[in-house]
Amino acid sequence: MAHVKLHIPGPVEVSEKTFKAFCSPMIGHRGQGFKDLYAKLQPQLQQLLVTKQLVYLSTSSAWGIMEGAIRNLVGKKVLNCMCGAFSDKWFDVSKRCGKDAEALQVPWGSPIRAEAVDQKLATGQFDALTLIHNETSTGVMSPLAEIAALKKRYPDVMFIVDSVSSMSAVPLKFDELGIDVLLAGTQKAFALPPGFAVFVCSPAALAKAATAKDRGYYFDLVEFQKNAEQNMTPSTPSIAHTYALSSKLDEFLAEGLDNRYARHRKTNQMTHDWAARHGFTLFPEPGYESLTLTCVNNGAKPGGRTVDVPKLQKLVKDQGFLIDGGYGKIKGTTFRISNMGDETEATMSELFAALDSAVKQL
Ligand SMILES: Cc1ncc(COP(=O)(O)O)c(C=O)c1O
């Protein structure tokens, strides 16, 4: 069957080069070969996340770390910032972990604002805060720097940030922002196959985790640190992903991180321009649009053109591209186009040509 190129907001298209690295011959995860591999990519990850901390590799999707962070770091009560399907779900996951949790809910399409977080933290009830930097379901990017600046006034509150669909596409300075856990899955902007996560913890998070009873084993932050100090992972990792990640990090640094960020900005702007050219509006509140995907309004809120989304998807798929038909309660009343990963102005132009042709046939 002919391959349909992925322009959904994850998993995204994986290159031949990455697949080749993924298929490298197996090695033992406690042997020198794996330790050398991890030691080679450690400084590259530290450069990417602008941190002096060790960066960890988890053989799980992002939810593993999202749940693990709750189990390790919530003692008193967690404030879950909610602005879309994934951030809303995190509140549910906190409760499923048996934690006392409170929702800071804003309407879908709106960002989380620092003032709202400040008001809640000022009550002194919380010892942890979760934030999704880039809410993939709504295409909203919340103002992380502003929230991080405010959070510094509450040093005892653990700041857990999901950058699943923003890490490596936008600059994220872990140490400077004062984040306690920053995580991402590899099937988004890293353009690796799904099933692997990259994350980093502050010394404060490690100290707090060490006191947490019932933090389990698989996602025990202390175990990740102990093993990373030896260039290893607590349990047998996906060695295939580790090889692929190493290859990808070489590509990031060869391109230059600033160039990589600029490329995402440019391809994102091109997507916005495509939408505007066809009379569509965007779903996110203006000024808070994601830089890695575009959530096009299709009747979820007033204004702009509406189309038959399944039909649009089919017409585009017939030309070899997969776009997303909207997620959760805004399925069909929005649709989403990803510019994450390896996409360039040239490859995005091919997608827009297919979309132009599809729109004409609606
Ligand atoms: C922002 C965000 N957080 C978390 C997740 C969950 O990731 P996974 O299903 O890979 O665990 C997703 C998946 O799309 C996401 O977009």
CSV table of C-alpha atoms and ligand atoms in Angstrom, one decimal:
chain,number,residue,atom,x,y,z
A,1,MET,CA,0.0,0.0,0.0
A,2,ALA,CA,1.3,3.5,-0.9
A,3,HIS,CA,2.5,5.4,2.1
A,4,VAL,CA,0.4,8.4,3.1
A,5,LYS,CA,2.7,11.2,4.4
A,6,LEU,CA,1.8,12.3,7.9
A,7,HIS,CA,0.9,15.9,8.5
A,8,ILE,CA,-1.1,15.0,11.7
A,9,PRO,CA,0.3,16.5,14.9
A,10,GLY,CA,2.0,13.3,15.9
A,11,PRO,CA,3.1,10.8,15.1
A,12,VAL,CA,4.8,12.8,12.3
A,13,GLU,CA,6.7,11.6,9.3
A,14,VAL,CA,9.9,9.7,10.1
A,15,SER,CA,12.8,10.0,7.6
A,16,GLU,CA,14.6,7.1,5.9
A,17,LYS,CA,17.8,8.2,7.6
A,18,THR,CA,16.1,8.0,11.0
A,19,PHE,CA,14.7,4.5,10.2
A,20,LYS,CA,18.1,3.3,9.2
A,21,ALA,CA,19.5,4.4,12.6
A,22,PHE,CA,16.5,2.9,14.3
A,23,CYS,CA,17.4,-0.5,12.7
A,24,SER,CA,21.0,-0.5,13.9
A,25,PRO,CA,22.2,-3.9,15.2
A,26,MET,CA,21.2,-4.6,18.8
A,27,ILE,CA,23.7,-4.2,21.7
A,28,GLY,CA,23.4,-5.0,25.4
A,29,HIS,CA,22.0,-2.1,27.5
A,30,ARG,CA,24.4,-2.7,30.4
A,31,GLY,CA,27.5,-2.9,28.1
A,32,GLN,CA,30.0,-0.3,27.1
A,33,GLY,CA,28.4,0.2,23.7
A,34,PHE,CA,25.1,1.5,25.1
A,35,LYS,CA,27.0,3.6,27.7
A,36,ASP,CA,29.0,5.2,25.0
A,37,LEU,CA,25.9,5.9,23.0
A,38,TYR,CA,24.1,7.5,25.9
A,39,ALA,CA,27.3,9.5,26.9
A,40,LYS,CA,27.5,10.8,23.3
A,41,LEU,CA,23.9,12.1,23.2
A,42,GLN,CA,23.8,13.4,26.8
A,43,PRO,CA,25.7,16.7,26.0
A,44,GLN,CA,23.6,17.1,22.8
A,45,LEU,CA,20.4,16.8,24.9
A,46,GLN,CA,21.8,19.2,27.5
A,47,GLN,CA,22.6,21.7,24.7
A,48,LEU,CA,19.0,21.3,23.3
A,49,LEU,CA,17.4,21.9,26.7
A,50,VAL,CA,20.0,24.4,28.0
A,51,THR,CA,20.6,22.5,31.2
A,52,LYS,CA,23.4,21.2,33.3
A,53,GLN,CA,21.1,18.4,34.6
A,54,LEU,CA,21.3,14.9,33.2
A,55,VAL,CA,18.6,14.3,30.6
A,56,TYR,CA,16.8,10.9,30.9
A,57,LEU,CA,15.4,8.5,28.3
A,58,SER,CA,12.2,6.7,29.1
A,59,THR,CA,10.9,3.7,27.1
A,60,SER,CA,7.3,4.9,27.4
A,61,SER,CA,5.2,7.4,25.7
A,62,ALA,CA,4.8,10.8,27.3
A,63,TRP,CA,2.0,9.8,29.6
A,64,GLY,CA,4.4,7.5,31.5
A,65,ILE,CA,6.4,10.5,32.6
A,66,MET,CA,3.3,12.7,33.0
A,67,GLU,CA,1.8,10.1,35.4
A,68,GLY,CA,5.2,9.4,37.0
A,69,ALA,CA,5.8,13.1,37.8
A,70,ILE,CA,2.5,13.2,39.7
A,71,ARG,CA,3.4,10.0,41.6
A,72,ASN,CA,6.9,11.3,42.5
A,73,LEU,CA,6.2,15.0,43.2
A,74,VAL,CA,2.6,15.6,44.5
A,75,GLY,CA,2.5,15.4,48.3
A,76,LYS,CA,-0.1,18.0,49.3
A,77,LYS,CA,-2.2,19.0,46.3
A,78,VAL,CA,-1.6,19.5,42.6
A,79,LEU,CA,-3.0,22.4,40.4
A,80,ASN,CA,-3.6,21.1,36.9
A,81,CYS,CA,-3.8,23.9,34.3
A,82,MET,CA,-6.4,22.8,31.8
A,83,CYS,CA,-7.0,24.2,28.3
A,84,GLY,CA,-7.6,21.3,26.0
A,85,ALA,CA,-7.9,17.5,25.8
A,86,PHE,CA,-4.4,16.6,27.0
A,87,SER,CA,-4.2,19.1,29.9
A,88,ASP,CA,-7.8,18.3,30.9
A,89,LYS,CA,-6.8,14.6,31.0
A,90,TRP,CA,-3.8,15.3,33.3
A,91,PHE,CA,-6.3,16.4,36.0
A,92,ASP,CA,-8.1,13.1,35.6
A,93,VAL,CA,-4.7,11.2,35.8
A,94,SER,CA,-3.8,13.1,39.0
A,95,LYS,CA,-7.0,11.9,40.6
A,96,ARG,CA,-6.5,8.3,39.3
A,97,CYS,CA,-3.1,8.4,41.1
A,98,GLY,CA,-5.0,9.1,44.3
A,99,LYS,CA,-3.8,12.7,44.6
A,100,ASP,CA,-5.7,15.7,45.8
A,101,ALA,CA,-6.0,17.8,42.6
A,102,GLU,CA,-7.7,21.0,41.6
A,103,ALA,CA,-8.5,22.2,38.1
A,104,LEU,CA,-7.6,25.6,36.7
A,105,GLN,CA,-9.8,25.3,33.6
A,106,VAL,CA,-10.0,27.9,30.8
A,107,PRO,CA,-12.1,27.5,27.7
A,108,TRP,CA,-10.6,25.5,24.9
A,109,GLY,CA,-8.8,27.9,22.5
A,110,SER,CA,-7.6,30.1,25.4
A,111,PRO,CA,-4.1,29.9,26.9
A,112,ILE,CA,-3.2,29.5,30.6
A,113,ARG,CA,-2.3,32.9,31.9
A,114,ALA,CA,0.3,33.7,34.6
A,115,GLU,CA,-2.2,35.8,36.7
A,116,ALA,CA,-4.6,33.0,37.0
A,117,VAL,CA,-1.9,30.6,38.1
A,118,ASP,CA,-0.6,33.2,40.6
A,119,GLN,CA,-4.1,33.6,42.2
A,120,LYS,CA,-4.3,29.8,42.8
A,121,LEU,CA,-0.7,29.3,44.1
A,122,ALA,CA,-1.1,32.3,46.4
A,123,THR,CA,-3.6,30.2,48.4
A,124,GLY,CA,-0.7,28.1,49.6
A,125,GLN,CA,-2.7,24.9,49.1
A,126,PHE,CA,-0.4,23.5,46.3
A,127,ASP,CA,2.9,21.7,46.2
A,128,ALA,CA,2.8,20.9,42.4
A,129,LEU,CA,1.6,22.6,39.2
A,130,THR,CA,1.2,20.9,35.8
A,131,LEU,CA,1.2,22.9,32.6
A,132,ILE,CA,1.1,21.8,29.0
A,133,HIS,CA,3.2,24.3,27.0
A,134,ASN,CA,1.7,23.5,23.6
A,135,GLU,CA,-1.9,22.1,23.9
A,136,THR,CA,-1.9,19.9,20.8
A,137,SER,CA,-5.7,19.4,20.7
A,138,THR,CA,-6.4,23.2,20.4
A,139,GLY,CA,-3.2,24.4,18.9
A,140,VAL,CA,-2.6,26.8,21.7
A,141,MET,CA,0.8,27.7,23.1
A,142,SER,CA,0.6,29.1,26.6
A,143,PRO,CA,3.1,31.8,27.7
A,144,LEU,CA,5.6,29.5,29.4
A,145,ALA,CA,8.2,32.2,30.2
A,146,GLU,CA,5.6,34.4,32.0
A,147,ILE,CA,4.2,31.5,34.0
A,148,ALA,CA,7.8,30.3,34.8
A,149,ALA,CA,8.7,33.9,36.0
A,150,LEU,CA,5.7,33.9,38.3
A,151,LYS,CA,6.3,30.4,39.6
A,152,LYS,CA,9.7,31.4,40.9
A,153,ARG,CA,7.8,33.2,43.7
A,154,TYR,CA,6.7,29.8,44.9
A,155,PRO,CA,9.9,27.7,45.2
A,156,ASP,CA,8.2,24.9,47.1
A,157,VAL,CA,5.7,24.2,44.2
A,158,MET,CA,7.0,21.6,41.8
A,159,PHE,CA,6.6,22.9,38.2
A,160,ILE,CA,5.9,20.0,35.9
A,161,VAL,CA,5.8,21.0,32.2
A,162,ASP,CA,4.7,18.9,29.2
A,163,SER,CA,6.5,20.1,26.1
A,164,VAL,CA,5.4,17.1,24.1
A,165,SER,CA,4.6,19.0,20.9
A,166,SER,CA,7.0,21.9,21.4
A,167,MET,CA,10.4,20.4,22.5
A,168,SER,CA,13.1,20.8,19.9
A,169,ALA,CA,10.9,23.1,17.7
A,170,VAL,CA,11.0,26.1,20.0
A,171,PRO,CA,13.7,27.2,22.5
A,172,LEU,CA,13.3,25.8,26.0
A,173,LYS,CA,15.9,26.8,28.6
A,174,PHE,CA,15.2,24.4,31.4
A,175,ASP,CA,17.6,25.7,34.1
A,176,GLU,CA,16.8,29.4,33.4
A,177,LEU,CA,13.0,28.8,33.4
A,178,GLY,CA,13.2,27.1,36.8
A,179,ILE,CA,11.1,24.1,35.7
A,180,ASP,CA,11.2,20.9,37.8
A,181,VAL,CA,10.2,18.3,35.3
A,182,LEU,CA,10.2,18.9,31.5
A,183,LEU,CA,9.2,16.1,29.2
A,184,ALA,CA,8.4,15.2,25.6
A,185,GLY,CA,7.5,12.2,23.6
A,186,THR,CA,9.7,11.5,20.5
A,187,GLN,CA,6.9,11.1,17.9
A,188,LYS,CA,6.3,14.9,17.7
A,189,ALA,CA,8.9,17.5,16.8
A,190,PHE,CA,11.8,15.0,17.2
A,191,ALA,CA,10.3,13.1,14.3
A,192,LEU,CA,11.2,9.7,15.7
A,193,PRO,CA,8.8,6.7,16.0
A,194,PRO,CA,6.4,6.7,19.0
A,195,GLY,CA,7.1,4.9,22.2
A,196,PHE,CA,10.0,6.9,23.7
A,197,ALA,CA,10.2,10.0,25.9
A,198,VAL,CA,13.0,12.5,26.8
A,199,PHE,CA,12.8,14.3,30.2
A,200,VAL,CA,14.9,16.3,32.7
A,201,CYS,CA,14.4,17.0,36.4
A,202,SER,CA,15.7,19.7,38.7
A,203,PRO,CA,17.7,18.9,41.8
A,204,ALA,CA,14.7,20.0,43.9
A,205,ALA,CA,12.5,17.5,42.1
A,206,LEU,CA,15.0,14.7,42.7
A,207,ALA,CA,15.2,15.6,46.4
A,208,LYS,CA,11.4,15.7,46.7
A,209,ALA,CA,11.0,12.4,44.8
A,210,ALA,CA,13.4,10.7,47.2
A,211,THR,CA,10.9,11.4,50.0
A,212,ALA,CA,7.9,10.2,48.1
A,213,LYS,CA,6.5,6.8,49.3
A,214,ASP,CA,4.7,4.8,46.7
A,215,ARG,CA,6.5,6.4,43.8
A,216,GLY,CA,6.8,2.9,42.2
A,217,TYR,CA,9.8,1.7,40.2
A,218,TYR,CA,9.4,2.2,36.5
A,219,PHE,CA,9.0,5.9,36.7
A,220,ASP,CA,11.0,6.5,39.9
A,221,LEU,CA,12.9,9.8,39.2
A,222,VAL,CA,15.6,8.8,41.6
A,223,GLU,CA,16.3,5.6,39.7
A,224,PHE,CA,16.5,7.6,36.4
A,225,GLN,CA,19.1,9.9,38.0
A,226,LYS,CA,21.1,7.0,39.6
A,227,ASN,CA,21.3,5.2,36.2
A,228,ALA,CA,21.9,8.3,34.1
A,229,GLU,CA,25.0,8.9,36.2
A,230,GLN,CA,26.3,5.6,34.8
A,231,ASN,CA,25.0,6.4,31.2
A,232,MET,CA,22.2,3.8,31.7
A,233,THR,CA,18.5,3.6,32.1
A,234,PRO,CA,16.7,1.9,35.1
A,235,SER,CA,15.2,-0.8,32.9
A,236,THR,CA,16.0,-2.2,29.4
A,237,PRO,CA,15.4,0.8,27.1
A,238,SER,CA,14.4,0.8,23.5
A,239,ILE,CA,17.9,0.7,22.1
A,240,ALA,CA,16.5,1.3,18.6
A,241,HIS,CA,15.0,4.6,19.7
A,242,THR,CA,18.3,5.6,21.4
A,243,TYR,CA,20.1,5.1,18.1
A,244,ALA,CA,17.5,7.0,16.2
A,245,LEU,CA,17.6,9.8,18.8
A,246,SER,CA,21.4,10.0,18.5
A,247,SER,CA,21.1,10.3,14.7
A,248,LYS,CA,18.4,13.0,15.0
A,249,LEU,CA,20.4,15.1,17.5
A,250,ASP,CA,23.3,15.1,15.1
A,251,GLU,CA,20.9,16.5,12.5
A,252,PHE,CA,19.6,19.1,14.9
A,253,LEU,CA,23.1,20.4,15.6
A,254,ALA,CA,24.2,20.2,12.0
A,255,GLU,CA,21.2,22.4,11.1
A,256,GLY,CA,21.9,24.7,14.1
A,257,LEU,CA,19.2,25.0,16.8
A,258,ASP,CA,18.4,28.6,15.9
A,259,ASN,CA,17.9,27.6,12.3
A,260,ARG,CA,15.7,24.8,13.4
A,261,TYR,CA,13.5,27.1,15.5
A,262,ALA,CA,13.3,29.6,12.6
A,263,ARG,CA,12.3,26.8,10.2
A,264,HIS,CA,9.4,25.8,12.4
A,265,ARG,CA,8.4,29.4,12.7
A,266,LYS,CA,8.4,29.9,8.9
A,267,THR,CA,6.5,26.7,8.1
A,268,ASN,CA,4.0,27.5,10.7
A,269,GLN,CA,3.4,31.0,9.3
A,270,MET,CA,3.0,29.4,5.8
A,271,THR,CA,0.2,27.2,7.3
A,272,HIS,CA,-1.5,30.3,8.8
A,273,ASP,CA,-1.2,32.0,5.4
A,274,TRP,CA,-2.7,29.0,3.6
A,275,ALA,CA,-5.7,29.1,6.0
A,276,ALA,CA,-6.2,32.8,5.6
A,277,ARG,CA,-6.0,32.6,1.8
A,278,HIS,CA,-8.9,30.1,1.8
A,279,GLY,CA,-11.0,32.2,4.2
A,280,PHE,CA,-10.5,30.1,7.3
A,281,THR,CA,-9.9,31.6,10.8
A,282,LEU,CA,-7.8,29.9,13.4
A,283,PHE,CA,-9.1,28.3,16.6
A,284,PRO,CA,-6.6,29.6,19.2
A,285,GLU,CA,-7.0,33.0,20.7
A,286,PRO,CA,-4.9,35.4,18.6
A,287,GLY,CA,-1.4,35.7,19.9
A,288,TYR,CA,-1.3,32.2,21.4
A,289,GLU,CA,-1.1,30.1,18.3
A,290,SER,CA,1.1,27.1,18.4
A,291,LEU,CA,4.3,27.2,16.4
A,292,THR,CA,4.3,23.5,15.5
A,293,LEU,CA,0.8,22.9,14.4
A,294,THR,CA,-2.2,24.9,13.1
A,295,CYS,CA,-5.7,24.3,14.5
A,296,VAL,CA,-8.0,25.7,11.9
A,297,ASN,CA,-11.4,26.8,13.0
A,298,ASN,CA,-14.2,25.1,11.2
A,299,GLY,CA,-17.3,26.2,13.0
A,300,ALA,CA,-16.1,25.6,16.6
A,301,LYS,CA,-16.2,29.4,17.1
A,302,PRO,CA,-17.9,32.1,15.0
A,303,GLY,CA,-16.2,33.5,11.9
A,304,GLY,CA,-14.5,32.0,8.9
A,305,ARG,CA,-15.2,29.4,6.3
A,306,THR,CA,-16.5,25.9,7.1
A,307,VAL,CA,-16.0,22.8,5.1
A,308,ASP,CA,-16.8,19.1,5.2
A,309,VAL,CA,-13.7,18.0,7.1
A,310,PRO,CA,-13.9,14.2,6.4
A,311,LYS,CA,-14.3,15.0,2.7
A,312,LEU,CA,-11.3,17.4,2.8
A,313,GLN,CA,-9.2,14.8,4.6
A,314,LYS,CA,-10.1,12.2,1.9
A,315,LEU,CA,-9.3,14.5,-1.0
A,316,VAL,CA,-5.9,15.3,0.6
A,317,LYS,CA,-5.3,11.6,1.4
A,318,ASP,CA,-6.0,10.6,-2.2
A,319,GLN,CA,-3.0,12.8,-3.0
A,320,GLY,CA,-0.8,11.2,-0.4
A,321,PHE,CA,-1.1,13.4,2.7
A,322,LEU,CA,-2.8,12.8,6.0
A,323,ILE,CA,-4.2,15.8,7.9
A,324,ASP,CA,-6.0,15.6,11.2
A,325,GLY,CA,-9.8,16.1,11.5
A,326,GLY,CA,-9.9,17.7,14.9
A,327,TYR,CA,-9.5,16.2,18.4
A,328,GLY,CA,-12.0,15.5,21.2
A,329,LYS,CA,-14.9,17.8,21.5
A,330,ILE,CA,-13.7,20.0,18.6
A,331,LYS,CA,-13.4,17.0,16.2
A,332,GLY,CA,-14.9,18.2,12.9
A,333,THR,CA,-15.4,21.8,14.0
A,334,THR,CA,-11.6,22.2,13.7
A,335,PHE,CA,-8.9,20.5,11.7
A,336,ARG,CA,-5.2,20.4,12.3
A,337,ILE,CA,-2.1,20.6,10.2
A,338,SER,CA,1.4,19.8,11.6
A,339,ASN,CA,4.6,21.5,10.6
A,340,MET,CA,6.7,19.6,13.1
A,341,GLY,CA,9.9,17.7,12.6
A,342,ASP,CA,11.7,17.6,9.3
A,343,GLU,CA,9.3,19.7,7.3
A,344,THR,CA,10.7,22.5,5.1
A,345,GLU,CA,9.2,25.3,3.0
A,346,ALA,CA,9.5,23.0,0.0
A,347,THR,CA,7.7,20.0,1.7
A,348,MET,CA,5.0,22.2,3.1
A,349,SER,CA,4.4,23.7,-0.3
A,350,GLU,CA,3.7,20.2,-1.6
A,351,LEU,CA,1.1,19.8,1.1
A,352,PHE,CA,-0.5,23.2,0.3
A,353,ALA,CA,-0.7,22.3,-3.4
A,354,ALA,CA,-2.6,19.2,-2.4
A,355,LEU,CA,-4.8,21.2,0.0
A,356,ASP,CA,-5.5,23.8,-2.7
A,357,SER,CA,-6.6,21.2,-5.1
A,358,ALA,CA,-8.8,19.5,-2.4
A,359,VAL,CA,-10.5,22.7,-1.4
A,360,LYS,CA,-11.4,23.4,-5.1
A,361,GLN,CA,-13.1,20.0,-5.2
A,362,LEU,CA,-15.3,20.6,-2.1
B,1,LIG,C1,0.6,17.9,24.5
B,1,LIG,C2,0.5,16.4,24.7
B,1,LIG,N1,0.7,15.8,25.9
B,1,LIG,C3,0.6,14.5,26.0
B,1,LIG,C4,0.3,13.7,25.0
B,1,LIG,C5,0.3,12.2,25.2
B,1,LIG,O1,1.3,11.6,24.5
B,1,LIG,P1,1.4,10.0,24.4
B,1,LIG,O2,0.1,9.5,23.9
B,1,LIG,O3,2.5,9.8,23.4
B,1,LIG,O4,1.7,9.5,25.8
B,1,LIG,C6,0.1,14.2,23.7
B,1,LIG,C7,-0.2,13.3,22.6
B,1,LIG,O5,-0.6,13.8,21.5
B,1,LIG,C8,0.2,15.6,23.6
B,1,LIG,O6,0.0,16.2,22.4
